[in-house]
Amino acid sequence: QVQLVESGGGLVQAGGSLRLSCVASGRTSSMTHMGWFRQAPGKEREFVAAIIWSGGRTDYADSVKGRFTISRDNAKNTVYLAMNSLKPEDTAIYSCAAVEIKKYYSGIYYAPGEYDYWGQGTQVTVSS
């Protein structure tokens, strides 16, 4: 069983930056794909960014490309989401997600249903 805990959310003005962290504990594995998702009030949960087990491949939603950066430190069981040039439309609860793979696989998972473990979420609010 894997537990995920996010931190780093808060209130920031448009154009500002935040860095989210997600620490995994429990029966963690190096072969774990990680993702960040967000959900705004009244909207569906949407994909934000993902990173494969090795960190060698990442992908982002079009809405955040060039502004957000996902990274991971497997030695610390931590994945990060650096968010720059934040916009009011980025306001949402941000959750990290994980899925353990049984063999080496470099494909990106984009759908929430492809992940098995979820954190509680951290609120990001961007004011105008």
N, CA and C of each residue as an Amber inpcrd file, in Angstrom:
protein
   384
   0.8460000  -1.1880000   0.0000000   0.0000000   0.0000000   0.0000000
   0.8820000   1.2390000   0.0000000   0.4940000   2.2190000  -0.7880000
   1.2380000   3.4560000  -0.9170000   0.3690000   4.6070000  -0.4300000
   0.9590000   5.4680000   0.3790000   0.2930000   6.6810000   0.8220000
   0.9880000   7.8900000   0.2020000   0.2030000   8.8490000  -0.2480000
   0.7210000  10.0500000  -0.8760000   0.2300000  11.2700000  -0.1110000
   1.1240000  12.1990000   0.1570000   0.7780000  13.4140000   0.8670000
   1.3270000  14.6070000   0.1060000   0.4290000  15.4910000  -0.3280000
   0.8260000  16.6910000  -1.0480000   1.0270000  17.8540000  -0.0800000
   1.8430000  18.7900000  -0.4980000   2.0340000  20.0220000   0.2510000
   2.4880000  21.1090000  -0.7080000   2.4560000  22.3340000  -0.2450000
   2.9620000  23.4420000  -1.0290000   1.9160000  24.3380000  -1.6480000
   0.6520000  23.9780000  -1.5170000  -0.3920000  24.8180000  -2.0520000
  -0.5500000  26.0910000  -1.2420000  -1.3260000  26.9970000  -1.7820000
  -1.5530000  28.2540000  -1.0990000  -2.1780000  29.2760000  -2.0070000
  -2.1610000  30.5080000  -1.5480000  -2.7140000  31.6320000  -2.2830000
  -1.5830000  32.4320000  -2.9020000  -1.7000000  32.7010000  -4.1810000
  -0.6750000  33.4470000  -4.8920000  -1.3350000  34.3620000  -5.9080000
  -0.7160000  35.4780000  -6.1800000  -1.2320000  36.3980000  -7.1870000
  -0.8980000  35.9070000  -8.5860000  -1.7050000  36.3100000  -9.5420000
  -1.4390000  35.9570000 -10.9310000  -0.0250000  36.3620000 -11.3150000
   0.6450000  35.4590000 -12.0170000   2.0260000  35.6760000 -12.3960000
   3.0270000  35.1150000 -11.4130000   2.5590000  34.6990000 -10.2610000
   3.4360000  34.1570000  -9.2490000   3.7380000  32.6910000  -9.4520000
   4.4340000  32.1270000  -8.4740000   4.8930000  30.7480000  -8.5710000
   4.6240000  29.9910000  -7.2860000   4.4380000  28.6990000  -7.4220000
   4.3360000  27.7760000  -6.3110000   5.0210000  26.4780000  -6.6980000
   5.5150000  25.7690000  -5.7080000   6.0680000  24.4390000  -5.9370000
   5.3590000  23.4450000  -5.0280000   4.7060000  22.4890000  -5.6420000
   4.0220000  21.4490000  -4.9090000   4.9320000  20.2420000  -4.7370000
   4.7740000  19.5690000  -3.6170000   5.5110000  18.3500000  -3.3480000
   4.5430000  17.2360000  -3.0180000   4.9210000  16.0400000  -3.3620000
   4.1350000  14.8590000  -3.0430000   5.0860000  13.7930000  -2.5440000
   4.9440000  13.4270000  -1.2860000   5.8150000  12.4380000  -0.6660000
   5.0740000  11.1170000  -0.5680000   5.6950000  10.0800000  -1.0610000
   5.1260000   8.7410000  -1.0080000   5.7320000   7.9550000   0.1400000
   4.9030000   7.1790000   0.7980000   5.3580000   6.3160000   1.8750000
   4.6430000   4.9830000   1.7760000   5.0700000   4.0570000   2.5880000
   4.5090000   2.7250000   2.5350000   5.3470000   1.8250000   1.6500000
   4.6850000   0.9520000   0.9380000   5.3760000  -0.0100000   0.0820000
   5.6740000   0.5900000  -1.2770000   6.5840000   1.5540000  -1.2550000
   6.9290000   2.2540000  -2.4810000   7.8860000   1.4310000  -3.3280000
   7.8560000   1.7000000  -4.6030000   8.7030000   1.0240000  -5.5650000
   9.3130000   2.0540000  -6.4980000  10.5040000   1.7620000  -6.9760000
  11.1270000   2.6430000  -7.9460000  10.3990000   2.6160000  -9.2860000
   9.6910000   1.5350000  -9.5550000   8.9400000   1.4270000 -10.7990000
   7.5200000   1.9380000 -10.5840000   7.4280000   3.2340000 -10.4110000
   6.1570000   3.8820000 -10.1370000   6.0090000   5.1000000 -11.0340000
   4.9610000   5.1180000 -11.8260000   4.6290000   6.3080000 -12.5990000
   3.8320000   7.2630000 -11.7210000   4.0920000   8.5520000 -11.8570000
   3.4440000   9.5540000 -11.0390000   2.7600000  10.5910000 -11.9160000
   1.6900000  11.1380000 -11.4040000   0.9800000  12.1750000 -12.1280000
   0.4240000  13.2330000 -11.1990000   0.1530000  14.3820000 -11.7660000
  -0.5480000  15.4630000 -11.0820000  -1.8430000  15.7390000 -11.8190000
  -2.9100000  15.8720000 -11.0540000  -4.2180000  16.2120000 -11.5820000
  -4.7750000  17.3840000 -10.7940000  -5.7640000  18.0380000 -11.3550000
  -6.3990000  19.1360000 -10.6400000  -7.8940000  19.1200000 -10.8990000
  -8.6240000  19.6700000  -9.9490000 -10.0660000  19.7500000 -10.0720000
 -10.5390000  21.0800000  -9.5120000 -11.1550000  21.8560000 -10.3620000
 -11.7280000  23.1290000  -9.9680000 -13.1950000  22.9340000  -9.6230000
 -13.7770000  23.8370000  -8.8320000 -15.1890000  23.7060000  -8.4780000
 -16.0830000  23.6090000  -9.7060000 -16.9500000  22.6150000  -9.7150000
 -17.8730000  22.4430000 -10.8100000 -17.2870000  21.8660000 -12.0720000
 -16.0490000  21.4350000 -12.0360000 -15.3960000  20.8980000 -13.2190000
 -14.8700000  19.4990000 -12.9520000 -14.6250000  18.7750000 -14.0240000
 -14.0720000  17.4340000 -13.9170000 -12.6000000  17.4850000 -13.5450000
 -12.1410000  16.4260000 -12.9130000 -10.7190000  16.2960000 -12.6460000
  -9.9790000  16.1900000 -13.9740000  -8.9020000  16.9350000 -14.1090000
  -8.1740000  16.9540000 -15.3630000  -6.6930000  16.6810000 -15.1610000
  -6.1150000  16.1000000 -16.1720000  -4.6920000  15.8080000 -16.1930000
  -3.8850000  17.0910000 -16.2470000  -2.8040000  17.1330000 -15.4770000
  -1.9090000  18.2780000 -15.4720000  -0.5250000  17.8920000 -15.9900000
   0.0740000  16.8790000 -15.3810000   1.4270000  16.4800000 -15.7470000
   1.6760000  15.0620000 -15.2770000   2.6200000  14.4000000 -15.9120000
   2.9720000  13.0400000 -15.5240000   4.4500000  12.7980000 -15.7820000
   4.9970000  11.8480000 -15.0400000   6.3950000  11.4850000 -15.1690000
   6.5240000   9.9820000 -14.9640000   7.3350000   9.3380000 -15.7900000
   7.4760000   7.8970000 -15.6820000   8.4400000   7.5360000 -14.5610000
   8.5700000   6.2590000 -14.2950000   9.3250000   5.7740000 -13.1470000
  10.7580000   6.2890000 -13.0860000  11.4120000   6.3970000 -14.2350000
  12.8060000   6.8100000 -14.2740000  12.9830000   8.3230000 -14.2860000
  11.9060000   9.0490000 -14.5380000  12.0010000  10.4810000 -14.7300000
  12.4120000  10.8770000 -16.1260000  12.6520000   9.8970000 -16.9940000
  13.1620000  10.1730000 -18.3190000  12.1440000  10.6480000 -19.3300000
  10.8960000  10.5920000 -18.9830000   9.8520000  11.0550000 -19.8930000
   8.7750000  11.7590000 -19.0930000   8.3570000  12.9040000 -19.5810000
   7.2900000  13.6710000 -18.9520000   6.3290000  14.1670000 -20.0140000
   5.1620000  14.5690000 -19.5770000   4.2200000  15.2080000 -20.4710000
   3.3060000  16.1040000 -19.6560000   2.6800000  17.0500000 -20.3520000
   1.8790000  18.0690000 -19.7100000   0.6090000  18.3370000 -20.4900000
  -0.3930000  18.7980000 -19.7720000  -1.5690000  19.3110000 -20.4410000
  -1.1910000  20.5560000 -21.2320000  -1.8610000  20.7630000 -22.3530000
  -1.5560000  21.9220000 -23.1810000  -1.6920000  23.2340000 -22.4030000
  -2.6140000  23.2680000 -21.4670000  -2.8760000  24.4870000 -20.7290000
  -1.7400000  24.8980000 -19.7990000  -0.8310000  23.9730000 -19.4880000
   0.2500000  24.2880000 -18.5570000   1.6300000  24.1450000 -19.1720000
   1.7200000  23.6850000 -20.3980000   3.0240000  23.5290000 -21.0420000
   3.7670000  24.8550000 -21.0860000   5.0350000  24.7880000 -20.7490000
   5.8560000  25.9850000 -20.7180000   5.7990000  26.7310000 -19.4110000
   4.8530000  26.3910000 -18.5430000   4.7140000  27.0630000 -17.2580000
   4.9610000  26.1340000 -16.0700000   4.5720000  24.8770000 -16.2030000
   4.7130000  23.9080000 -15.1190000   5.8280000  22.9230000 -15.4590000
   6.4990000  22.4280000 -14.4250000   7.5380000  21.4240000 -14.5920000
   7.3680000  20.3400000 -13.5430000   7.2610000  19.0980000 -13.9910000
   7.1830000  17.9720000 -13.0830000   8.5570000  17.3320000 -12.9800000
   8.9140000  16.9090000 -11.7870000  10.1880000  16.2400000 -11.5650000
  10.0300000  15.2660000 -10.4070000  11.0090000  14.4100000 -10.2330000
  10.9400000  13.4550000  -9.1300000  12.3190000  13.1660000  -8.5870000
  12.3420000  12.7920000  -7.3290000  13.5560000  12.3750000  -6.6460000
  13.2300000  11.0360000  -6.0020000  13.6000000   9.9660000  -6.6670000
  13.2290000   8.6430000  -6.1880000  13.8820000   8.3010000  -4.8530000
  15.0680000   8.8470000  -4.6020000  15.7250000   8.6030000  -3.3250000
  14.9180000   9.1620000  -2.1710000  14.1410000  10.2060000  -2.4320000
  13.3060000  10.8230000  -1.4090000  11.8390000  10.4520000  -1.5450000
  11.5350000   9.5850000  -2.4970000  10.1530000   9.1810000  -2.7510000
   9.2420000  10.3870000  -2.9250000   9.7130000  11.3440000  -3.6870000
   9.0080000  12.6090000  -3.8210000   8.8910000  13.0200000  -5.2860000
   7.7340000  13.5270000  -5.6330000   7.5140000  14.1240000  -6.9400000
   7.1340000  15.5820000  -6.7230000   7.5640000  16.4400000  -7.6310000
   7.3480000  17.8690000  -7.5080000   6.5880000  18.3990000  -8.7120000
   5.9020000  19.4950000  -8.4960000   5.2930000  20.2450000  -9.5780000
   5.6160000  21.7110000  -9.3600000   6.5370000  22.2190000 -10.1490000
   6.8780000  23.6300000 -10.1030000   5.9510000  24.3810000 -11.0320000
   5.2690000  25.3720000 -10.5050000   4.2660000  26.1130000 -11.2530000
   4.6930000  27.5670000 -11.3270000   4.8860000  28.0470000 -12.5270000
   5.2770000  29.4280000 -12.7690000   4.2180000  30.1330000 -13.6000000
   4.2720000  31.4470000 -13.5930000   3.3350000  32.2610000 -14.3730000
   1.9000000  31.8240000 -14.1450000   1.5430000  31.6740000 -12.9000000
   0.2240000  31.1620000 -12.5590000  -0.8830000  32.1100000 -12.9920000
  -1.9910000  31.5190000 -13.3990000  -3.1580000  32.2420000 -13.8660000
  -4.3470000  31.9170000 -12.9770000  -5.3290000  32.7980000 -12.9070000
  -6.5170000  32.4900000 -12.1070000  -7.1750000  31.1680000 -12.4900000
  -7.1360000  30.8130000 -13.7570000  -7.7300000  29.5620000 -14.1890000
  -6.9680000  28.3280000 -13.7160000  -5.8000000  28.5200000 -13.1110000
  -5.0790000  27.4110000 -12.4970000  -5.6210000  27.0620000 -11.1170000
  -6.5120000  27.8700000 -10.5930000  -7.0790000  27.6300000  -9.2780000
  -7.8020000  26.2980000  -9.2460000  -7.4110000  25.4430000  -8.3160000
  -7.9840000  24.1080000  -8.2150000  -7.3650000  23.3900000  -7.0280000
  -7.9340000  22.2470000  -6.7200000  -7.2880000  21.3230000  -5.8060000
  -6.3850000  20.4250000  -6.6330000  -5.1230000  20.4050000  -6.2830000
  -4.1350000  19.6140000  -7.0080000  -3.8390000  18.3370000  -6.2380000
  -3.9310000  17.2140000  -6.9230000  -3.6920000  15.9140000  -6.3150000
  -2.6040000  15.1780000  -7.0740000  -1.7710000  14.4700000  -6.3380000
  -0.8100000  13.6030000  -6.9880000  -1.3360000  12.1810000  -6.9920000
  -0.8650000  11.4130000  -7.9360000  -1.3310000  10.0510000  -8.1190000
  -0.1620000   9.1660000  -8.5080000  -0.2890000   7.8900000  -8.1880000
   0.7750000   6.9370000  -8.4610000   0.2050000   5.6180000  -8.9300000
   0.9600000   4.9490000  -9.7570000   0.6370000   3.5870000 -10.1610000
   1.9340000   2.8030000 -10.2810000   1.9680000   1.6370000  -9.6930000
   3.1400000   0.7730000  -9.7730000   3.0610000  -0.0890000 -11.0210000
   4.1680000  -0.1790000 -11.7190000   4.2280000  -1.0070000 -12.9080000
   5.0120000  -2.2760000 -12.5900000   4.6470000  -3.3550000 -13.2650000
   5.2660000  -4.6440000 -12.9890000   6.5100000  -4.8940000 -13.8220000
   6.6580000  -4.1690000 -14.8900000   7.8420000  -4.2680000 -15.7250000
   8.1490000  -2.9050000 -16.3130000   9.3300000  -2.7620000 -16.8390000
   9.7370000  -1.4870000 -17.3970000   8.7880000  -1.0550000 -18.5070000
   8.2930000   0.1540000 -18.3710000   7.3560000   0.6970000 -19.3230000
   7.5320000   2.2100000 -19.3410000   7.6330000   2.7610000 -20.5430000
   7.9230000   4.1830000 -20.6770000   6.7410000   4.9990000 -21.1790000
   5.5780000   4.4270000 -21.1970000   4.4090000   5.1460000 -21.6510000
   3.8680000   6.0840000 -20.5850000   3.2520000   7.1720000 -21.0440000
   2.6460000   8.1500000 -20.1530000   1.1890000   7.7580000 -19.8880000
   0.7840000   7.8560000 -18.6260000  -0.5990000   7.6410000 -18.2600000
  -1.2700000   8.9920000 -18.0850000  -2.3740000   9.2000000 -18.7850000
  -3.0630000  10.4800000 -18.7850000  -4.3910000  10.4700000 -18.0330000
  -4.9880000   9.3240000 -17.8720000  -6.3270000   9.2420000 -17.3100000
  -6.2870000   8.9500000 -15.8200000  -7.1620000   9.5910000 -15.0480000
  -7.2050000   9.2980000 -13.6110000  -7.3920000   7.8310000 -13.2960000
  -8.1890000   7.1320000 -14.1080000  -8.4490000   5.7260000 -13.8710000
  -7.2440000   4.8310000 -14.0360000  -6.1750000   5.3370000 -14.6020000
  -4.9670000   4.5480000 -14.7730000  -4.0820000   4.5470000 -13.5310000
  -4.4140000   5.3530000 -12.5520000  -3.6390000   5.4620000 -11.3180000
  -4.3590000   4.7780000 -10.1680000  -3.5810000   4.1850000  -9.2700000
  -4.1440000   3.4090000  -8.1710000  -4.1310000   4.1410000  -6.8320000
  -3.1970000   5.0460000  -6.6430000  -3.0300000   5.7130000  -5.3620000
  -3.1530000   7.2180000  -5.5410000  -3.7910000   7.8600000  -4.5720000
  -4.0520000   9.2970000  -4.6400000  -3.7840000   9.9680000  -3.3090000
  -3.2710000  11.1790000  -3.3830000  -3.1350000  11.9930000  -2.1990000
  -4.4260000  12.7120000  -1.8770000  -4.4290000  13.4370000  -0.7790000
  -5.6350000  14.1230000  -0.3280000  -5.8830000  15.4270000  -1.0770000
  -4.8780000  15.9310000  -1.7460000  -4.9960000  17.1600000  -2.4940000
  -4.5380000  18.3680000  -1.7140000  -4.0690000  19.3600000  -2.4350000
  -3.6720000  20.6270000  -1.8380000  -4.2530000  21.7620000  -2.6660000
  -4.7990000  22.7510000  -1.9860000  -5.4960000  23.8350000  -2.6630000
  -4.5130000  24.8540000  -3.2120000  -4.6920000  25.1950000  -4.4660000
  -3.9550000  26.2760000  -5.1050000  -4.9580000  27.3250000  -5.5440000
  -4.7830000  28.5320000  -5.0680000  -5.6680000  29.6290000  -5.4170000
  -4.8410000  30.7630000  -6.0020000  -5.2090000  31.1820000  -7.1960000
  -4.5030000  32.2530000  -7.8900000  -5.4550000  33.4260000  -8.0340000
  -5.1050000  34.5360000  -7.4490000  -5.9450000  35.7180000  -7.4740000
  -5.5550000  36.6250000  -8.6300000  -6.5240000  37.4060000  -9.0930000
  -6.2930000  38.3340000 -10.1920000  -5.5290000  39.5560000  -9.7240000
